[in-house]
mmCIF file of N, CA, C and O in Angstrom:
data_model
loop_
_atom_site.group_PDB
_atom_site.id
_atom_site.type_symbol
_atom_site.label_atom_id
_atom_site.label_comp_id
_atom_site.label_asym_id
_atom_site.label_seq_id
_atom_site.Cartn_x
_atom_site.Cartn_y
_atom_site.Cartn_z
ATOM 1 N N MET A 1203 0.669 -1.135 0.120
ATOM 2 C CA MET A 1203 -0.162 -0.061 0.259
ATOM 3 C C MET A 1203 1.001 1.284 -0.209
ATOM 4 O O MET A 1203 1.792 1.075 0.689
ATOM 5 N N ARG A 1204 0.488 2.265 -0.658
ATOM 6 C CA ARG A 1204 1.651 3.386 -0.869
ATOM 7 C C ARG A 1204 0.473 4.622 -0.242
ATOM 8 O O ARG A 1204 -0.697 4.662 -0.335
ATOM 9 N N LEU A 1205 1.164 5.145 0.681
ATOM 10 C CA LEU A 1205 0.372 6.471 1.286
ATOM 11 C C LEU A 1205 1.127 7.770 1.074
ATOM 12 O O LEU A 1205 2.213 7.931 0.694
ATOM 13 N N ARG A 1206 0.303 8.556 0.951
ATOM 14 C CA ARG A 1206 0.618 10.230 1.032
ATOM 15 C C ARG A 1206 0.453 10.925 2.146
ATOM 16 O O ARG A 1206 -0.961 10.590 2.993
ATOM 17 N N VAL A 1207 1.616 11.588 2.863
ATOM 18 C CA VAL A 1207 1.246 12.255 4.232
ATOM 19 C C VAL A 1207 1.337 13.694 3.849
ATOM 20 O O VAL A 1207 2.089 14.150 2.834
ATOM 21 N N GLU A 1208 0.592 14.403 4.279
ATOM 22 C CA GLU A 1208 0.696 15.913 4.527
ATOM 23 C C GLU A 1208 0.678 16.505 5.591
ATOM 24 O O GLU A 1208 -0.325 16.037 6.558
ATOM 25 N N PHE A 1209 1.720 17.467 6.076
ATOM 26 C CA PHE A 1209 1.484 18.010 7.484
ATOM 27 C C PHE A 1209 2.033 19.144 7.487
ATOM 28 O O PHE A 1209 2.679 19.770 6.710
ATOM 29 N N THR A 1210 1.628 20.027 8.470
ATOM 30 C CA THR A 1210 2.186 21.156 8.894
ATOM 31 C C THR A 1210 2.647 21.220 10.397
ATOM 32 O O THR A 1210 2.143 20.462 11.433
ATOM 33 N N THR A 1211 3.521 21.954 11.002
ATOM 34 C CA THR A 1211 3.745 22.095 12.227
ATOM 35 C C THR A 1211 3.690 23.699 12.794
ATOM 36 O O THR A 1211 3.798 24.474 11.780
ATOM 37 N N GLU A 1212 3.015 23.983 14.030
ATOM 38 C CA GLU A 1212 3.143 25.113 14.475
ATOM 39 C C GLU A 1212 3.705 25.243 15.838
ATOM 40 O O GLU A 1212 3.899 24.537 16.227
ATOM 41 N N PRO A 1213 4.222 26.692 16.149
ATOM 42 C CA PRO A 1213 3.708 28.101 15.615
ATOM 43 C C PRO A 1213 4.353 28.291 14.233
ATOM 44 O O PRO A 1213 5.490 27.819 14.144
ATOM 45 N N PHE A 1214 3.674 29.115 13.715
ATOM 46 C CA PHE A 1214 4.520 29.701 12.361
ATOM 47 C C PHE A 1214 5.511 30.754 12.866
ATOM 48 O O PHE A 1214 5.226 31.732 13.589
ATOM 49 N N ASP A 1215 6.678 30.841 11.745
ATOM 50 C CA ASP A 1215 7.233 31.976 12.132
ATOM 51 C C ASP A 1215 7.662 32.431 10.619
ATOM 52 O O ASP A 1215 8.498 31.678 9.981
ATOM 53 N N LEU A 1216 7.091 33.553 10.084
ATOM 54 C CA LEU A 1216 7.335 33.890 8.718
ATOM 55 C C LEU A 1216 8.917 34.459 8.666
ATOM 56 O O LEU A 1216 9.304 34.553 7.413
ATOM 57 N N ASP A 1217 9.566 34.632 9.281
ATOM 58 C CA ASP A 1217 10.793 35.213 9.449
ATOM 59 C C ASP A 1217 11.973 34.020 9.167
ATOM 60 O O ASP A 1217 13.106 34.407 8.372
ATOM 61 N N GLU A 1218 11.793 33.362 9.955
ATOM 62 C CA GLU A 1218 12.967 32.299 10.248
ATOM 63 C C GLU A 1218 12.422 30.837 10.594
ATOM 64 O O GLU A 1218 11.195 30.715 11.304
ATOM 65 N N ALA A 1219 12.625 29.645 9.903
ATOM 66 C CA ALA A 1219 12.082 28.341 10.099
ATOM 67 C C ALA A 1219 12.454 27.838 11.481
ATOM 68 O O ALA A 1219 13.444 27.777 12.066
ATOM 69 N N PRO A 1220 11.233 27.547 12.197
ATOM 70 C CA PRO A 1220 11.318 27.144 13.696
ATOM 71 C C PRO A 1220 12.217 25.848 13.732
ATOM 72 O O PRO A 1220 12.061 25.206 12.832
ATOM 73 N N ALA A 1221 12.605 25.683 14.744
ATOM 74 C CA ALA A 1221 13.374 24.320 14.791
ATOM 75 C C ALA A 1221 12.505 23.171 14.961
ATOM 76 O O ALA A 1221 12.812 22.289 14.126
ATOM 77 N N HIS A 1222 10.984 23.216 15.206
ATOM 78 C CA HIS A 1222 10.159 21.843 15.037
ATOM 79 C C HIS A 1222 10.038 21.780 13.464
ATOM 80 O O HIS A 1222 10.115 20.887 13.023
ATOM 81 N N ALA A 1223 10.154 22.945 12.772
ATOM 82 C CA ALA A 1223 9.993 22.939 11.139
ATOM 83 C C ALA A 1223 10.961 22.214 10.614
ATOM 84 O O ALA A 1223 11.136 21.059 9.839
ATOM 85 N N VAL A 1224 12.036 22.713 11.079
ATOM 86 C CA VAL A 1224 13.374 22.181 10.446
ATOM 87 C C VAL A 1224 13.619 20.625 10.933
ATOM 88 O O VAL A 1224 14.005 20.047 10.024
ATOM 89 N N ALA A 1225 13.287 20.135 12.031
ATOM 90 C CA ALA A 1225 13.231 18.853 12.706
ATOM 91 C C ALA A 1225 12.353 18.019 11.810
ATOM 92 O O ALA A 1225 12.733 16.827 11.138
ATOM 93 N N ALA A 1226 10.966 18.249 11.351
ATOM 94 C CA ALA A 1226 10.191 17.749 10.605
ATOM 95 C C ALA A 1226 10.630 17.317 9.131
ATOM 96 O O ALA A 1226 10.754 16.428 8.756
ATOM 97 N N ARG A 1227 11.032 18.563 8.587
ATOM 98 C CA ARG A 1227 11.750 18.677 7.326
ATOM 99 C C ARG A 1227 13.033 17.451 7.271
ATOM 100 O O ARG A 1227 13.166 16.843 6.129
ATOM 101 N N ARG A 1228 13.960 17.444 8.416
ATOM 102 C CA ARG A 1228 14.932 16.734 8.274
ATOM 103 C C ARG A 1228 14.549 15.119 8.601
ATOM 104 O O ARG A 1228 15.003 14.249 7.497
ATOM 105 N N VAL A 1229 13.393 14.810 9.194
ATOM 106 C CA VAL A 1229 12.870 13.289 9.264
ATOM 107 C C VAL A 1229 12.370 13.280 8.024
ATOM 108 O O VAL A 1229 12.549 11.865 7.392
ATOM 109 N N ILE A 1230 11.753 14.046 7.109
ATOM 110 C CA ILE A 1230 10.933 13.733 6.122
ATOM 111 C C ILE A 1230 11.901 13.368 4.919
ATOM 112 O O ILE A 1230 12.067 12.349 3.974
ATOM 113 N N GLU A 1231 12.950 14.095 4.793
ATOM 114 C CA GLU A 1231 14.124 14.256 3.645
ATOM 115 C C GLU A 1231 14.866 12.701 4.181
ATOM 116 O O GLU A 1231 15.612 12.340 3.027
ATOM 117 N N ALA A 1232 15.199 12.500 5.111
ATOM 118 C CA ALA A 1232 16.002 11.234 5.638
ATOM 119 C C ALA A 1232 15.162 9.966 5.527
ATOM 120 O O ALA A 1232 15.978 8.766 5.418
ATOM 121 N N ALA A 1233 14.016 9.753 5.395
ATOM 122 C CA ALA A 1233 13.425 8.851 5.413
ATOM 123 C C ALA A 1233 13.264 8.243 3.880
ATOM 124 O O ALA A 1233 13.618 8.960 2.953
ATOM 125 N N GLU A 1234 12.972 7.004 3.520
ATOM 126 C CA GLU A 1234 12.883 6.508 2.215
ATOM 127 C C GLU A 1234 11.888 6.666 1.652
ATOM 128 O O GLU A 1234 10.881 5.841 1.421
ATOM 129 N N LEU A 1235 11.181 8.035 1.427
ATOM 130 C CA LEU A 1235 9.977 8.494 0.752
ATOM 131 C C LEU A 1235 10.319 9.066 -0.478
ATOM 132 O O LEU A 1235 11.441 9.265 -0.770
ATOM 133 N N ASP A 1236 9.419 9.054 -1.489
ATOM 134 C CA ASP A 1236 9.543 9.890 -2.407
ATOM 135 C C ASP A 1236 8.520 10.767 -2.754
ATOM 136 O O ASP A 1236 7.833 11.024 -1.901
ATOM 137 N N ALA A 1237 8.651 11.568 -3.815
ATOM 138 C CA ALA A 1237 7.623 12.667 -3.970
ATOM 139 C C ALA A 1237 7.605 13.632 -2.575
ATOM 140 O O ALA A 1237 6.347 14.253 -2.427
ATOM 141 N N VAL A 1238 8.899 14.096 -2.090
ATOM 142 C CA VAL A 1238 8.835 14.975 -1.113
ATOM 143 C C VAL A 1238 8.686 16.344 -1.492
ATOM 144 O O VAL A 1238 9.649 16.589 -2.462
ATOM 145 N N ASP A 1239 8.083 17.031 -0.741
ATOM 146 C CA ASP A 1239 7.625 18.634 -1.360
ATOM 147 C C ASP A 1239 7.707 19.486 0.012
ATOM 148 O O ASP A 1239 6.497 19.062 0.742
ATOM 149 N N VAL A 1240 8.761 19.893 0.351
ATOM 150 C CA VAL A 1240 8.409 20.699 1.689
ATOM 151 C C VAL A 1240 8.278 22.370 1.430
ATOM 152 O O VAL A 1240 9.215 22.566 0.319
ATOM 153 N N GLY A 1241 7.549 22.940 2.146
ATOM 154 C CA GLY A 1241 7.298 24.289 1.924
ATOM 155 C C GLY A 1241 6.825 24.965 3.228
ATOM 156 O O GLY A 1241 7.067 24.552 4.363
ATOM 157 N N PRO A 1242 6.956 26.186 3.324
ATOM 158 C CA PRO A 1242 6.714 27.130 4.416
ATOM 159 C C PRO A 1242 5.298 26.932 5.087
ATOM 160 O O PRO A 1242 5.152 26.870 6.073
ATOM 161 N N PHE A 1243 4.185 26.409 4.177
ATOM 162 C CA PHE A 1243 3.144 26.382 4.772
ATOM 163 C C PHE A 1243 2.368 25.022 4.764
ATOM 164 O O PHE A 1243 1.322 24.812 4.974
ATOM 165 N N GLY A 1244 3.375 23.989 4.173
ATOM 166 C CA GLY A 1244 2.725 22.678 4.177
ATOM 167 C C GLY A 1244 3.930 21.654 3.466
ATOM 168 O O GLY A 1244 4.625 22.138 2.542
ATOM 169 N N ASN A 1245 3.485 20.439 3.500
ATOM 170 C CA ASN A 1245 4.631 19.407 3.436
ATOM 171 C C ASN A 1245 4.012 18.325 2.981
ATOM 172 O O ASN A 1245 2.974 17.741 3.397
ATOM 173 N N THR A 1246 4.702 17.546 1.822
ATOM 174 C CA THR A 1246 4.033 16.211 1.497
ATOM 175 C C THR A 1246 5.024 15.215 1.203
ATOM 176 O O THR A 1246 6.176 15.803 0.883
ATOM 177 N N ALA A 1247 4.738 14.147 1.476
ATOM 178 C CA ALA A 1247 5.491 13.200 1.046
ATOM 179 C C ALA A 1247 4.579 11.918 0.728
ATOM 180 O O ALA A 1247 3.911 11.545 1.211
ATOM 181 N N GLU A 1248 5.247 10.728 -0.233
ATOM 182 C CA GLU A 1248 4.783 9.828 -0.472
ATOM 183 C C GLU A 1248 5.673 8.448 -0.328
ATOM 184 O O GLU A 1248 6.897 8.648 -0.741
ATOM 185 N N GLY A 1249 5.098 7.456 -0.328
ATOM 186 C CA GLY A 1249 5.928 6.286 -0.303
ATOM 187 C C GLY A 1249 4.972 4.830 -0.074
ATOM 188 O O GLY A 1249 4.057 4.986 0.261
ATOM 189 N N GLU A 1250 5.783 3.690 0.436
ATOM 190 C CA GLU A 1250 5.375 2.441 0.891
ATOM 191 C C GLU A 1250 4.815 2.788 2.245
ATOM 192 O O GLU A 1250 5.453 3.574 3.127
ATOM 193 N N ARG A 1251 3.779 1.917 2.602
ATOM 194 C CA ARG A 1251 3.043 2.240 3.686
ATOM 195 C C ARG A 1251 4.123 2.209 5.220
ATOM 196 O O ARG A 1251 4.184 2.874 6.066
ATOM 197 N N ASP A 1252 4.776 1.381 5.166
ATOM 198 C CA ASP A 1252 5.834 1.078 6.440
ATOM 199 C C ASP A 1252 6.856 2.156 6.388
ATOM 200 O O ASP A 1252 7.054 2.814 7.727
ATOM 201 N N ALA A 1253 7.207 2.877 5.362
ATOM 202 C CA ALA A 1253 8.080 4.248 5.636
ATOM 203 C C ALA A 1253 7.521 5.179 5.958
ATOM 204 O O ALA A 1253 7.912 6.079 6.426
ATOM 205 N N VAL A 1254 6.544 5.330 5.294
ATOM 206 C CA VAL A 1254 5.674 6.559 5.759
ATOM 207 C C VAL A 1254 5.231 6.606 7.075
ATOM 208 O O VAL A 1254 5.218 7.446 8.041
ATOM 209 N N LEU A 1255 4.783 5.366 7.696
ATOM 210 C CA LEU A 1255 4.335 5.195 8.901
ATOM 211 C C LEU A 1255 5.482 5.546 9.962
ATOM 212 O O LEU A 1255 5.116 5.941 11.157
ATOM 213 N N GLY A 1256 6.324 5.009 9.630
ATOM 214 C CA GLY A 1256 7.924 5.047 10.562
ATOM 215 C C GLY A 1256 8.094 6.633 10.348
ATOM 216 O O GLY A 1256 8.609 7.279 11.550
ATOM 217 N N ALA A 1257 8.260 7.504 9.250
ATOM 218 C CA ALA A 1257 8.444 8.702 9.197
ATOM 219 C C ALA A 1257 7.535 9.661 10.114
ATOM 220 O O ALA A 1257 8.131 10.627 10.632
ATOM 221 N N VAL A 1258 6.202 8.877 9.782
ATOM 222 C CA VAL A 1258 4.966 9.904 10.663
ATOM 223 C C VAL A 1258 5.586 9.881 12.154
ATOM 224 O O VAL A 1258 5.512 10.966 13.072
ATOM 225 N N ASP A 1259 5.859 8.605 12.657
ATOM 226 C CA ASP A 1259 6.158 8.305 14.087
ATOM 227 C C ASP A 1259 7.578 9.397 14.661
ATOM 228 O O ASP A 1259 7.363 10.208 15.387
ATOM 229 N N ALA A 1260 8.132 9.396 13.706
ATOM 230 C CA ALA A 1260 9.714 10.097 13.893
ATOM 231 C C ALA A 1260 9.469 11.479 13.724
ATOM 232 O O ALA A 1260 9.792 12.371 14.785
ATOM 233 N N LEU A 1261 8.357 11.829 12.865
ATOM 234 C CA LEU A 1261 8.064 13.474 12.751
ATOM 235 C C LEU A 1261 7.515 13.938 13.866
ATOM 236 O O LEU A 1261 7.636 14.913 14.619
ATOM 237 N N LEU A 1262 6.410 13.338 14.353
ATOM 238 C CA LEU A 1262 5.579 13.345 15.540
ATOM 239 C C LEU A 1262 6.601 13.758 16.847
ATOM 240 O O LEU A 1262 6.580 14.807 17.631
ATOM 241 N N ARG A 1263 7.393 12.632 16.970
ATOM 242 C CA ARG A 1263 8.350 12.827 18.146
ATOM 243 C C ARG A 1263 9.215 13.973 18.188
ATOM 244 O O ARG A 1263 9.471 14.610 19.152
ATOM 245 N N GLU A 1264 9.944 14.260 16.999
ATOM 246 C CA GLU A 1264 10.880 14.976 16.893
ATOM 247 C C GLU A 1264 10.261 16.691 17.041
ATOM 248 O O GLU A 1264 10.832 17.339 17.551
ATOM 249 N N SER A 1265 9.331 16.686 16.138
ATOM 250 C CA SER A 1265 8.580 18.138 16.289
ATOM 251 C C SER A 1265 8.230 18.680 17.484
ATOM 252 O O SER A 1265 8.218 19.785 18.155
ATOM 253 N N LEU A 1266 7.598 17.674 18.115
ATOM 254 C CA LEU A 1266 6.938 17.596 19.651
ATOM 255 C C LEU A 1266 8.286 18.138 20.733
ATOM 256 O O LEU A 1266 8.109 19.146 21.138
ATOM 257 N N ALA A 1267 9.239 17.468 20.066
ATOM 258 C CA ALA A 1267 10.612 17.704 21.135
ATOM 259 C C ALA A 1267 11.370 19.214 20.981
ATOM 260 O O ALA A 1267 11.930 19.410 21.987
ATOM 261 N N THR A 1268 10.930 19.489 20.015
ATOM 262 C CA THR A 1268 11.724 20.748 19.316
ATOM 263 C C THR A 1268 10.747 21.982 19.563
ATOM 264 O O THR A 1268 11.004 23.048 19.044
ATOM 265 N N GLY A 1269 9.636 21.960 20.137
ATOM 266 C CA GLY A 1269 8.718 22.999 20.305
ATOM 267 C C GLY A 1269 7.425 23.072 19.648
ATOM 268 O O GLY A 1269 6.834 23.892 19.563
ATOM 269 N N ALA A 1270 7.023 22.025 18.553
ATOM 270 C CA ALA A 1270 5.783 22.230 18.030
ATOM 271 C C ALA A 1270 4.635 22.397 19.197
ATOM 272 O O ALA A 1270 4.748 21.372 19.928
ATOM 273 N N THR A 1271 3.744 22.973 18.994
ATOM 274 C CA THR A 1271 2.374 23.107 19.857
ATOM 275 C C THR A 1271 1.064 22.507 19.382
ATOM 276 O O THR A 1271 0.223 22.489 19.400
ATOM 277 N N ARG A 1272 1.369 22.134 17.807
ATOM 278 C CA ARG A 1272 0.401 21.705 16.898
ATOM 279 C C ARG A 1272 0.721 21.164 15.913
ATOM 280 O O ARG A 1272 1.714 21.537 15.222
ATOM 281 N N ILE A 1273 0.239 19.993 15.451
ATOM 282 C CA ILE A 1273 1.014 19.474 14.266
ATOM 283 C C ILE A 1273 -0.240 18.700 13.453
ATOM 284 O O ILE A 1273 -1.150 18.078 14.091
ATOM 285 N N SER A 1274 -0.704 19.474 12.290
ATOM 286 C CA SER A 1274 -1.674 18.845 11.508
ATOM 287 C C SER A 1274 -1.404 17.871 10.488
ATOM 288 O O SER A 1274 -0.395 18.139 9.755
ATOM 289 N N LEU A 1275 -1.944 16.822 10.437
ATOM 290 C CA LEU A 1275 -1.657 15.880 9.759
ATOM 291 C C LEU A 1275 -2.658 14.849 8.962
ATOM 292 O O LEU A 1275 -3.655 14.737 9.394
ATOM 293 N N GLN A 1276 -2.436 14.673 7.708
ATOM 294 C CA GLN A 1276 -3.400 13.850 6.873
ATOM 295 C C GLN A 1276 -2.656 12.817 6.003
ATOM 296 O O GLN A 1276 -1.496 12.985 5.519
ATOM 297 N N VAL A 1277 -3.165 11.496 6.116
ATOM 298 C CA VAL A 1277 -2.663 10.388 5.475
ATOM 299 C C VAL A 1277 -3.657 9.724 4.757
ATOM 300 O O VAL A 1277 -5.000 9.440 5.032
ATOM 301 N N ASN A 1278 -3.399 9.467 3.374
ATOM 302 C CA ASN A 1278 -4.212 9.205 2.463
ATOM 303 C C ASN A 1278 -3.723 7.950 1.595
ATOM 304 O O ASN A 1278 -2.360 7.931 1.428
ATOM 305 N N VAL A 1279 -4.484 6.885 1.458
ATOM 306 C CA VAL A 1279 -4.039 5.766 0.723
ATOM 307 C C VAL A 1279 -4.153 6.278 -0.742
ATOM 308 O O VAL A 1279 -5.012 7.003 -1.231
ATOM 309 N N VAL A 1280 -2.949 5.875 -1.811
ATOM 310 C CA VAL A 1280 -2.897 6.660 -3.198
ATOM 311 C C VAL A 1280 -2.646 5.367 -3.859
ATOM 312 O O VAL A 1280 -2.500 5.578 -5.277
ATOM 313 N N GLY A 1281 -2.400 4.118 -3.642
ATOM 314 C CA GLY A 1281 -2.334 3.193 -4.560
ATOM 315 C C GLY A 1281 -1.566 1.916 -3.985
ATOM 316 O O GLY A 1281 -1.398 1.906 -2.621
ATOM 317 N N GLU A 1282 -1.420 0.957 -4.483
ATOM 318 C CA GLU A 1282 -0.869 -0.346 -4.227
ATOM 319 C C GLU A 1282 0.599 -0.505 -3.945
ATOM 320 O O GLU A 1282 1.277 0.569 -4.900
ATOM 321 N N ASP A 1283 1.402 -1.284 -3.747
ATOM 322 C CA ASP A 1283 2.866 -1.349 -3.509
ATOM 323 C C ASP A 1283 3.402 -1.535 -4.918
ATOM 324 O O ASP A 1283 2.820 -1.924 -5.937
ATOM 325 N N LYS A 1284 4.458 -1.075 -5.356
ATOM 326 C CA LYS A 1284 5.076 -0.914 -6.453
ATOM 327 C C LYS A 1284 5.843 -2.395 -7.026
ATOM 328 O O LYS A 1284 6.278 -2.837 -5.522
ATOM 329 N N ALA A 1285 5.349 -2.904 -7.893
ATOM 330 C CA ALA A 1285 6.018 -4.437 -8.189
ATOM 331 C C ALA A 1285 7.393 -4.405 -8.410
ATOM 332 O O ALA A 1285 8.071 -3.473 -9.079
#
């Protein structure tokens, strides 16, 4: 099963990326995911189920540990495993 995760972390800072946003970006970019798109107001990544779920776990833990007060998260099934 392939999943797409979309997420944002708060609080926002338009002048400089907060530590929790940097941590979330680092987790997603280091995970074995594809179609990664990080931006100032939203982030998406896609991959195999276990890779996405592992990245989401790490994302939540790291973002909260570095000051996130809110994490908005959506996970969608987008297809079957690649053969």
